[in-house]
């Protein structure tokens, strides 16, 4: 289910909310049957945009950071979900090794690692942090802004296993998205569970694959509750072999942007929407809000300046961009203290465990909020223990609104499970 949250409710999305609430038993049964057939990602986070006239996921992260943004009240849900997830994979688990990103100076990120350590410790595991950063050659203690400290230890690889000095884990949790590829130290492990699996990393994942799977999920879900799938699905297309620094492959980009803007205009006309359509061009792999630009008119692509081309050509860990996804832009009607905001839904195993608002005071409703200057506002819990309340007028209840966001998050998580099944290298052996 979804946490009981309280926040400002804005945006006339009440009809969709009503339809989802009225269909709650059917929706929960449908998810239950899906999870009997498909394995959810170990953990995930989904960026959701509420345009007022549609509600759609725009990004799904399978190595989520930002756990430190969840409030203390949400931790019991995360701990419960962590117990369920570990129980399914390795019921006798005793030791858990967390392998983080190689950032040693990003204290905000390391606070997220400390929160993960806390969640799994409370779930009943001995938890230590093992760094694969070649600069970490000895035990390193880092003081965090929260007043707590985090101990990073260099990992030790034996021929068949990975661990720390005097610490042999049966389970290894990756909080490193493998943008730069898989370090050899993580390969060919024997009788150790690596979560998520290596093929969930950005060296394999493509956003276009994910949204192709999501499109299928949205169509089936739309049929289940009787809505146009477009109301929960951002349309997209994809271009390979684009080189922004050299300016090659731009014809593919222009024609795809033009076709997508035409499709969006058609939908806006059908629904009487008066917003200006836009497309989001972003690297088909990668994260951290890098390699993203908004296009409102195809002519903008003919006049890209050097700065924009440079920004688009490289993403995290210096990886160059050649494949891009062109996604329907979804504006956001959410506001926190008058600043533009978008909800981010956090999940572990098949459960929604919490979320927060990503807020950016200097960005507009049609811009990327995952950018320097963003802040994070926790979603506060309701004082009472209300679950979603069918029968309450749409738009009047925070639990109802966040039940709806949780449904969209879970649809994206289900799409990720389809995606991981399709790219699982071991699955091919049995075909």
PDB file of N, CA and C in Angstrom, residues 8-41:
ATOM      1  N   UNK A   8       0.138  19.775   0.214  1.00  0.00           N
ATOM      2  CA  UNK A   8      -0.816  20.593  -0.547  1.00  0.00           C
ATOM      3  C   UNK A   8      -1.306  19.806  -1.759  1.00  0.00           C
ATOM      4  N   UNK A   9      -2.601  19.831  -2.010  1.00  0.00           N
ATOM      5  CA  UNK A   9      -3.157  19.145  -3.167  1.00  0.00           C
ATOM      6  C   UNK A   9      -3.494  20.170  -4.227  1.00  0.00           C
ATOM      7  N   UNK A  10      -2.897  20.018  -5.414  1.00  0.00           N
ATOM      8  CA  UNK A  10      -3.209  20.942  -6.494  1.00  0.00           C
ATOM      9  C   UNK A  10      -3.404  20.151  -7.764  1.00  0.00           C
ATOM     10  N   UNK A  11      -4.034  20.766  -8.763  1.00  0.00           N
ATOM     11  CA  UNK A  11      -4.169  20.124 -10.068  1.00  0.00           C
ATOM     12  C   UNK A  11      -5.473  19.372 -10.206  1.00  0.00           C
ATOM     13  N   UNK A  12      -6.200  19.654 -11.288  1.00  0.00           N
ATOM     14  CA  UNK A  12      -7.533  19.061 -11.470  1.00  0.00           C
ATOM     15  C   UNK A  12      -7.460  17.643 -12.034  1.00  0.00           C
ATOM     16  N   UNK A  13      -6.831  16.763 -11.286  1.00  0.00           N
ATOM     17  CA  UNK A  13      -6.676  15.394 -11.797  1.00  0.00           C
ATOM     18  C   UNK A  13      -7.685  14.481 -11.106  1.00  0.00           C
ATOM     19  N   UNK A  14      -8.755  15.118 -10.631  1.00  0.00           N
ATOM     20  CA  UNK A  14      -9.685  14.405  -9.751  1.00  0.00           C
ATOM     21  C   UNK A  14     -10.411  13.242 -10.416  1.00  0.00           C
ATOM     22  N   UNK A  15     -10.689  13.367 -11.711  1.00  0.00           N
ATOM     23  CA  UNK A  15     -11.427  12.302 -12.394  1.00  0.00           C
ATOM     24  C   UNK A  15     -10.612  11.004 -12.417  1.00  0.00           C
ATOM     25  N   UNK A  16      -9.309  11.138 -12.719  1.00  0.00           N
ATOM     26  CA  UNK A  16      -8.436   9.965 -12.728  1.00  0.00           C
ATOM     27  C   UNK A  16      -8.317   9.396 -11.317  1.00  0.00           C
ATOM     28  N   UNK A  17      -8.181  10.286 -10.333  1.00  0.00           N
ATOM     29  CA  UNK A  17      -8.103   9.843  -8.933  1.00  0.00           C
ATOM     30  C   UNK A  17      -9.347   9.039  -8.557  1.00  0.00           C
ATOM     31  N   UNK A  18     -10.514   9.544  -8.955  1.00  0.00           N
ATOM     32  CA  UNK A  18     -11.774   8.866  -8.631  1.00  0.00           C
ATOM     33  C   UNK A  18     -11.820   7.482  -9.274  1.00  0.00           C
ATOM     34  N   UNK A  19     -11.399   7.401 -10.536  1.00  0.00           N
ATOM     35  CA  UNK A  19     -11.428   6.125 -11.249  1.00  0.00           C
ATOM     36  C   UNK A  19     -10.503   5.107 -10.572  1.00  0.00           C
ATOM     37  N   UNK A  20      -9.328   5.571 -10.155  1.00  0.00           N
ATOM     38  CA  UNK A  20      -8.359   4.675  -9.502  1.00  0.00           C
ATOM     39  C   UNK A  20      -8.890   4.214  -8.145  1.00  0.00           C
ATOM     40  N   UNK A  21      -9.490   5.142  -7.381  1.00  0.00           N
ATOM     41  CA  UNK A  21     -10.030   4.770  -6.066  1.00  0.00           C
ATOM     42  C   UNK A  21     -11.200   3.796  -6.193  1.00  0.00           C
ATOM     43  N   UNK A  22     -12.070   4.059  -7.171  1.00  0.00           N
ATOM     44  CA  UNK A  22     -13.220   3.170  -7.380  1.00  0.00           C
ATOM     45  C   UNK A  22     -12.768   1.760  -7.781  1.00  0.00           C
ATOM     46  N   UNK A  23     -11.582   1.685  -8.413  1.00  0.00           N
ATOM     47  CA  UNK A  23     -11.088   0.390  -8.915  1.00  0.00           C
ATOM     48  C   UNK A  23     -10.100  -0.268  -7.963  1.00  0.00           C
ATOM     49  N   UNK A  24      -9.989   0.240  -6.735  1.00  0.00           N
ATOM     50  CA  UNK A  24      -8.923  -0.225  -5.836  1.00  0.00           C
ATOM     51  C   UNK A  24      -8.879  -1.759  -5.675  1.00  0.00           C
ATOM     52  N   UNK A  25      -9.995  -2.453  -5.406  1.00  0.00           N
ATOM     53  CA  UNK A  25      -9.906  -3.917  -5.264  1.00  0.00           C
ATOM     54  C   UNK A  25      -9.369  -4.593  -6.522  1.00  0.00           C
ATOM     55  N   UNK A  26      -9.839  -4.118  -7.698  1.00  0.00           N
ATOM     56  CA  UNK A  26      -9.381  -4.711  -8.968  1.00  0.00           C
ATOM     57  C   UNK A  26      -7.894  -4.429  -9.184  1.00  0.00           C
ATOM     58  N   UNK A  27      -7.466  -3.209  -8.828  1.00  0.00           N
ATOM     59  CA  UNK A  27      -6.061  -2.824  -9.011  1.00  0.00           C
ATOM     60  C   UNK A  27      -5.155  -3.673  -8.122  1.00  0.00           C
ATOM     61  N   UNK A  28      -5.523  -3.809  -6.851  1.00  0.00           N
ATOM     62  CA  UNK A  28      -4.674  -4.567  -5.921  1.00  0.00           C
ATOM     63  C   UNK A  28      -4.614  -6.045  -6.314  1.00  0.00           C
ATOM     64  N   UNK A  29      -5.732  -6.586  -6.785  1.00  0.00           N
ATOM     65  CA  UNK A  29      -5.729  -7.988  -7.235  1.00  0.00           C
ATOM     66  C   UNK A  29      -4.837  -8.129  -8.464  1.00  0.00           C
ATOM     67  N   UNK A  30      -4.935  -7.179  -9.389  1.00  0.00           N
ATOM     68  CA  UNK A  30      -4.134  -7.208 -10.621  1.00  0.00           C
ATOM     69  C   UNK A  30      -2.639  -7.182 -10.291  1.00  0.00           C
ATOM     70  N   UNK A  31      -2.235  -6.274  -9.385  1.00  0.00           N
ATOM     71  CA  UNK A  31      -0.831  -6.238  -8.967  1.00  0.00           C
ATOM     72  C   UNK A  31      -0.422  -7.563  -8.310  1.00  0.00           C
ATOM     73  N   UNK A  32      -1.296  -8.082  -7.461  1.00  0.00           N
ATOM     74  CA  UNK A  32      -0.975  -9.322  -6.746  1.00  0.00           C
ATOM     75  C   UNK A  32      -0.696 -10.456  -7.745  1.00  0.00           C
ATOM     76  N   UNK A  33      -1.521 -10.554  -8.794  1.00  0.00           N
ATOM     77  CA  UNK A  33      -1.333 -11.598  -9.808  1.00  0.00           C
ATOM     78  C   UNK A  33      -0.058 -11.357 -10.618  1.00  0.00           C
ATOM     79  N   UNK A  34       0.226 -10.080 -10.906  1.00  0.00           N
ATOM     80  CA  UNK A  34       1.455  -9.761 -11.649  1.00  0.00           C
ATOM     81  C   UNK A  34       2.688 -10.187 -10.860  1.00  0.00           C
ATOM     82  N   UNK A  35       2.667  -9.935  -9.539  1.00  0.00           N
ATOM     83  CA  UNK A  35       3.854 -10.278  -8.738  1.00  0.00           C
ATOM     84  C   UNK A  35       3.995 -11.783  -8.524  1.00  0.00           C
ATOM     85  N   UNK A  36       2.942 -12.535  -8.825  1.00  0.00           N
ATOM     86  CA  UNK A  36       3.084 -13.988  -8.798  1.00  0.00           C
ATOM     87  C   UNK A  36       3.867 -14.472 -10.032  1.00  0.00           C
ATOM     88  N   UNK A  37       3.813 -13.677 -11.101  1.00  0.00           N
ATOM     89  CA  UNK A  37       4.462 -14.054 -12.362  1.00  0.00           C
ATOM     90  C   UNK A  37       5.821 -13.380 -12.559  1.00  0.00           C
ATOM     91  N   UNK A  38       6.004 -12.208 -11.941  1.00  0.00           N
ATOM     92  CA  UNK A  38       7.199 -11.402 -12.218  1.00  0.00           C
ATOM     93  C   UNK A  38       7.868 -10.981 -10.905  1.00  0.00           C
ATOM     94  N   UNK A  39       9.194 -10.873 -10.942  1.00  0.00           N
ATOM     95  CA  UNK A  39       9.951 -10.492  -9.748  1.00  0.00           C
ATOM     96  C   UNK A  39      10.179  -8.993  -9.736  1.00  0.00           C
ATOM     97  N   UNK A  40       9.729  -8.294  -8.688  1.00  0.00           N
ATOM     98  CA  UNK A  40       9.958  -6.842  -8.658  1.00  0.00           C
ATOM     99  C   UNK A  40      11.446  -6.538  -8.500  1.00  0.00           C
ATOM    100  N   UNK A  41      11.908  -5.381  -8.984  1.00  0.00           N
ATOM    101  CA  UNK A  41      13.286  -4.969  -8.698  1.00  0.00           C
ATOM    102  C   UNK A  41      13.479  -4.917  -7.184  1.00  0.00           C
TER     103      UNK A  41
END
